[in-house]
JSON list of C-alpha atoms in Angstrom, two decimals:
[
{"chain": "A", "resi": 1, "resn": "MET", "atom": "CA", "xyz": [28.59, 10.48, -16.78]},
{"chain": "A", "resi": 2, "resn": "THR", "atom": "CA", "xyz": [26.46, 12.68, -16.56]},
{"chain": "A", "resi": 3, "resn": "VAL", "atom": "CA", "xyz": [22.08, 12.18, -17.49]},
{"chain": "A", "resi": 4, "resn": "THR", "atom": "CA", "xyz": [21.74, 14.68, -20.94]},
{"chain": "A", "resi": 5, "resn": "THR", "atom": "CA", "xyz": [18.51, 13.59, -21.49]},
{"chain": "A", "resi": 6, "resn": "GLU", "atom": "CA", "xyz": [14.18, 14.05, -21.28]},
{"chain": "A", "resi": 7, "resn": "VAL", "atom": "CA", "xyz": [14.33, 10.61, -23.14]},
{"chain": "A", "resi": 8, "resn": "SER", "atom": "CA", "xyz": [12.48, 7.94, -21.09]},
{"chain": "A", "resi": 9, "resn": "LYS", "atom": "CA", "xyz": [11.11, 6.24, -23.67]},
{"chain": "A", "resi": 10, "resn": "ASN", "atom": "CA", "xyz": [11.57, 5.33, -27.00]},
{"chain": "A", "resi": 11, "resn": "GLY", "atom": "CA", "xyz": [8.59, 3.54, -29.62]},
{"chain": "A", "resi": 12, "resn": "PRO", "atom": "CA", "xyz": [6.36, 2.57, -30.98]},
{"chain": "A", "resi": 13, "resn": "TYR", "atom": "CA", "xyz": [7.97, 0.38, -32.59]},
{"chain": "A", "resi": 14, "resn": "ASP", "atom": "CA", "xyz": [6.09, -2.52, -34.96]},
{"chain": "A", "resi": 15, "resn": "PRO", "atom": "CA", "xyz": [6.75, -5.24, -33.90]},
{"chain": "A", "resi": 16, "resn": "ASN", "atom": "CA", "xyz": [7.37, -7.87, -37.96]},
{"chain": "A", "resi": 17, "resn": "GLY", "atom": "CA", "xyz": [8.52, -11.02, -36.79]},
{"chain": "A", "resi": 18, "resn": "VAL", "atom": "CA", "xyz": [11.37, -10.10, -38.47]},
{"chain": "A", "resi": 19, "resn": "THR", "atom": "CA", "xyz": [13.43, -7.49, -37.10]},
{"chain": "A", "resi": 20, "resn": "THR", "atom": "CA", "xyz": [15.53, -8.60, -33.69]},
{"chain": "A", "resi": 21, "resn": "SER", "atom": "CA", "xyz": [17.48, -5.54, -32.99]},
{"chain": "A", "resi": 22, "resn": "PHE", "atom": "CA", "xyz": [15.89, -2.18, -30.81]},
{"chain": "A", "resi": 23, "resn": "ALA", "atom": "CA", "xyz": [17.79, 1.27, -29.89]},
{"chain": "A", "resi": 24, "resn": "PHE", "atom": "CA", "xyz": [16.90, 3.32, -26.76]},
{"chain": "A", "resi": 25, "resn": "THR", "atom": "CA", "xyz": [18.09, 6.56, -26.57]},
{"chain": "A", "resi": 26, "resn": "PHE", "atom": "CA", "xyz": [18.25, 6.74, -22.81]},
{"chain": "A", "resi": 27, "resn": "LYS", "atom": "CA", "xyz": [20.70, 6.61, -19.96]},
{"chain": "A", "resi": 28, "resn": "ALA", "atom": "CA", "xyz": [20.91, 3.03, -18.53]},
{"chain": "A", "resi": 29, "resn": "HIS", "atom": "CA", "xyz": [23.63, 1.92, -15.72]},
{"chain": "A", "resi": 30, "resn": "VAL", "atom": "CA", "xyz": [22.38, -1.74, -15.94]},
{"chain": "A", "resi": 31, "resn": "SER", "atom": "CA", "xyz": [20.01, -3.89, -18.09]},
{"chain": "A", "resi": 32, "resn": "THR", "atom": "CA", "xyz": [16.96, -3.69, -14.93]},
{"chain": "A", "resi": 33, "resn": "ASP", "atom": "CA", "xyz": [16.39, 0.29, -15.75]},
{"chain": "A", "resi": 34, "resn": "VAL", "atom": "CA", "xyz": [15.00, -0.85, -19.05]},
{"chain": "A", "resi": 35, "resn": "ARG", "atom": "CA", "xyz": [11.77, -2.43, -19.82]},
{"chain": "A", "resi": 36, "resn": "VAL", "atom": "CA", "xyz": [10.11, -3.00, -23.20]},
{"chain": "A", "resi": 37, "resn": "VAL", "atom": "CA", "xyz": [6.05, -3.56, -22.79]},
{"chain": "A", "resi": 38, "resn": "LEU", "atom": "CA", "xyz": [3.82, -3.77, -25.74]},
{"chain": "A", "resi": 39, "resn": "VAL", "atom": "CA", "xyz": [1.00, -1.14, -26.20]},
{"chain": "A", "resi": 40, "resn": "ASN", "atom": "CA", "xyz": [-2.84, -2.49, -28.38]},
{"chain": "A", "resi": 41, "resn": "ALA", "atom": "CA", "xyz": [-5.42, -0.34, -29.67]},
{"chain": "A", "resi": 42, "resn": "ASP", "atom": "CA", "xyz": [-6.71, 0.10, -26.51]},
{"chain": "A", "resi": 43, "resn": "SER", "atom": "CA", "xyz": [-3.85, 1.69, -24.99]},
{"chain": "A", "resi": 44, "resn": "GLU", "atom": "CA", "xyz": [-3.76, -1.30, -22.34]},
{"chain": "A", "resi": 45, "resn": "LEU", "atom": "CA", "xyz": [0.61, -2.56, -21.80]},
{"chain": "A", "resi": 46, "resn": "THR", "atom": "CA", "xyz": [1.96, -5.45, -21.42]},
{"chain": "A", "resi": 47, "resn": "ASP", "atom": "CA", "xyz": [5.27, -5.77, -19.55]},
{"chain": "A", "resi": 48, "resn": "VAL", "atom": "CA", "xyz": [6.94, -8.39, -22.12]},
{"chain": "A", "resi": 49, "resn": "SER", "atom": "CA", "xyz": [9.39, -10.86, -20.00]},
{"chain": "A", "resi": 50, "resn": "ALA", "atom": "CA", "xyz": [13.42, -9.75, -19.74]},
{"chain": "A", "resi": 51, "resn": "GLU", "atom": "CA", "xyz": [13.74, -13.77, -20.01]},
{"chain": "A", "resi": 52, "resn": "ASP", "atom": "CA", "xyz": [12.79, -12.90, -24.23]},
{"chain": "A", "resi": 53, "resn": "TYR", "atom": "CA", "xyz": [15.44, -9.98, -24.85]},
{"chain": "A", "resi": 54, "resn": "THR", "atom": "CA", "xyz": [18.56, -8.51, -23.45]},
{"chain": "A", "resi": 55, "resn": "VAL", "atom": "CA", "xyz": [19.87, -5.56, -23.04]},
{"chain": "A", "resi": 56, "resn": "THR", "atom": "CA", "xyz": [23.08, -3.66, -24.13]},
{"chain": "A", "resi": 57, "resn": "ILE", "atom": "CA", "xyz": [24.16, -0.83, -23.00]},
{"chain": "A", "resi": 58, "resn": "ASN", "atom": "CA", "xyz": [26.30, 1.55, -24.51]},
{"chain": "A", "resi": 59, "resn": "GLU", "atom": "CA", "xyz": [28.98, 3.48, -22.96]},
{"chain": "A", "resi": 60, "resn": "GLY", "atom": "CA", "xyz": [27.35, 6.67, -22.34]},
{"chain": "A", "resi": 61, "resn": "MET", "atom": "CA", "xyz": [24.13, 6.40, -23.86]},
{"chain": "A", "resi": 62, "resn": "GLY", "atom": "CA", "xyz": [21.76, 4.79, -24.72]},
{"chain": "A", "resi": 63, "resn": "GLY", "atom": "CA", "xyz": [21.67, 1.04, -25.48]},
{"chain": "A", "resi": 64, "resn": "SER", "atom": "CA", "xyz": [19.80, -1.60, -27.63]},
{"chain": "A", "resi": 65, "resn": "VAL", "atom": "CA", "xyz": [17.02, -4.51, -26.60]},
{"chain": "A", "resi": 66, "resn": "VAL", "atom": "CA", "xyz": [17.42, -7.69, -28.95]},
{"chain": "A", "resi": 67, "resn": "PHE", "atom": "CA", "xyz": [15.17, -10.59, -28.68]},
{"chain": "A", "resi": 68, "resn": "ALA", "atom": "CA", "xyz": [16.18, -14.21, -29.66]},
{"chain": "A", "resi": 69, "resn": "THR", "atom": "CA", "xyz": [13.22, -14.65, -31.33]},
{"chain": "A", "resi": 70, "resn": "ALA", "atom": "CA", "xyz": [11.70, -11.75, -33.85]},
{"chain": "A", "resi": 71, "resn": "PRO", "atom": "CA", "xyz": [8.88, -10.74, -31.51]},
{"chain": "A", "resi": 72, "resn": "SER", "atom": "CA", "xyz": [6.11, -10.51, -34.19]},
{"chain": "A", "resi": 73, "resn": "SER", "atom": "CA", "xyz": [2.27, -8.80, -32.39]},
{"chain": "A", "resi": 74, "resn": "THR", "atom": "CA", "xyz": [-1.08, -6.32, -33.67]},
{"chain": "A", "resi": 75, "resn": "SER", "atom": "CA", "xyz": [0.27, -4.03, -30.60]},
{"chain": "A", "resi": 76, "resn": "ASP", "atom": "CA", "xyz": [3.16, -1.32, -30.86]},
{"chain": "A", "resi": 77, "resn": "LEU", "atom": "CA", "xyz": [6.85, -2.02, -28.45]},
{"chain": "A", "resi": 78, "resn": "TRP", "atom": "CA", "xyz": [8.04, 0.76, -26.63]},
{"chain": "A", "resi": 79, "resn": "ILE", "atom": "CA", "xyz": [11.60, 0.24, -24.38]},
{"chain": "A", "resi": 80, "resn": "LEU", "atom": "CA", "xyz": [10.87, 1.90, -20.93]},
{"chain": "A", "resi": 81, "resn": "LEU", "atom": "CA", "xyz": [13.19, 3.90, -18.75]},
{"chain": "A", "resi": 82, "resn": "ASP", "atom": "CA", "xyz": [12.54, 1.95, -15.66]},
{"chain": "A", "resi": 83, "resn": "PRO", "atom": "CA", "xyz": [15.50, 2.30, -12.89]},
{"chain": "A", "resi": 84, "resn": "ASP", "atom": "CA", "xyz": [15.25, 1.15, -9.36]},
{"chain": "A", "resi": 85, "resn": "PHE", "atom": "CA", "xyz": [13.55, 3.99, -6.49]},
{"chain": "A", "resi": 86, "resn": "LYS", "atom": "CA", "xyz": [16.37, 2.47, -3.96]},
{"chain": "A", "resi": 87, "resn": "GLN", "atom": "CA", "xyz": [19.15, 4.43, -3.50]},
{"chain": "A", "resi": 88, "resn": "GLU", "atom": "CA", "xyz": [22.25, 2.25, -2.07]},
{"chain": "A", "resi": 89, "resn": "ILE", "atom": "CA", "xyz": [24.96, 4.38, -1.96]},
{"chain": "A", "resi": 90, "resn": "GLU", "atom": "CA", "xyz": [26.32, 4.85, 1.34]},
{"chain": "A", "resi": 91, "resn": "PHE", "atom": "CA", "xyz": [28.88, 7.18, 2.57]},
{"chain": "A", "resi": 92, "resn": "THR", "atom": "CA", "xyz": [30.86, 6.90, 5.43]},
{"chain": "A", "resi": 93, "resn": "ASP", "atom": "CA", "xyz": [31.92, 9.43, 7.87]},
{"chain": "A", "resi": 94, "resn": "GLY", "atom": "CA", "xyz": [36.08, 9.95, 7.12]},
{"chain": "A", "resi": 95, "resn": "THR", "atom": "CA", "xyz": [36.28, 7.88, 4.55]},
{"chain": "A", "resi": 96, "resn": "ARG", "atom": "CA", "xyz": [37.67, 10.83, 1.62]},
{"chain": "A", "resi": 97, "resn": "TRP", "atom": "CA", "xyz": [35.98, 11.87, -1.39]},
{"chain": "A", "resi": 98, "resn": "GLN", "atom": "CA", "xyz": [34.99, 10.01, -4.33]},
{"chain": "A", "resi": 99, "resn": "ALA", "atom": "CA", "xyz": [33.30, 11.54, -7.40]},
{"chain": "A", "resi": 100, "resn": "LYS", "atom": "CA", "xyz": [31.98, 8.40, -9.00]},
{"chain": "A", "resi": 101, "resn": "PRO", "atom": "CA", "xyz": [29.74, 7.02, -6.37]},
{"chain": "A", "resi": 102, "resn": "VAL", "atom": "CA", "xyz": [28.77, 10.55, -5.92]},
{"chain": "A", "resi": 103, "resn": "ALA", "atom": "CA", "xyz": [26.97, 11.16, -9.69]},
{"chain": "A", "resi": 104, "resn": "LYS", "atom": "CA", "xyz": [26.06, 7.96, -9.58]},
{"chain": "A", "resi": 105, "resn": "GLY", "atom": "CA", "xyz": [24.14, 8.73, -7.10]},
{"chain": "A", "resi": 106, "resn": "TYR", "atom": "CA", "xyz": [22.98, 12.27, -8.82]},
{"chain": "A", "resi": 107, "resn": "ASP", "atom": "CA", "xyz": [22.69, 10.15, -12.01]},
{"chain": "A", "resi": 108, "resn": "ARG", "atom": "CA", "xyz": [20.16, 7.66, -10.67]},
{"chain": "A", "resi": 109, "resn": "SER", "atom": "CA", "xyz": [18.29, 10.75, -9.06]},
{"chain": "A", "resi": 110, "resn": "ALA", "atom": "CA", "xyz": [17.40, 12.36, -12.69]},
{"chain": "A", "resi": 111, "resn": "MET", "atom": "CA", "xyz": [16.43, 9.12, -13.98]},
{"chain": "A", "resi": 112, "resn": "ARG", "atom": "CA", "xyz": [14.37, 8.24, -11.96]},
{"chain": "A", "resi": 113, "resn": "ASP", "atom": "CA", "xyz": [12.64, 11.94, -12.77]},
{"chain": "A", "resi": 114, "resn": "LEU", "atom": "CA", "xyz": [12.81, 11.58, -15.52]},
{"chain": "A", "resi": 115, "resn": "VAL", "atom": "CA", "xyz": [9.95, 8.57, -15.04]},
{"chain": "A", "resi": 116, "resn": "LEU", "atom": "CA", "xyz": [7.81, 10.83, -13.08]}
]
């Protein structure tokens, strides 16, 4: 469970009305760590509704964004790392140390650092 890449975005992809699956190579723990946007010729960014796609995360690194209906647009499609900035891991004094939650906390910190 380490973050072994400095990649925090993949694209641009050309939504052509045929392709439904778009791969990403960055580490994401949960589907909500992934954001899909369209960027037009004027560099204006528009979020794609999370209801329009599902995110599949590969074990280890990367995954894919799959649309039920192939998107078509004159804008470029980008897949972005967008981790939550909350720190929800809590350690209690006197309990035994476990590597998994500590590693997850460090991973999330590294992921947040990539998007800054």
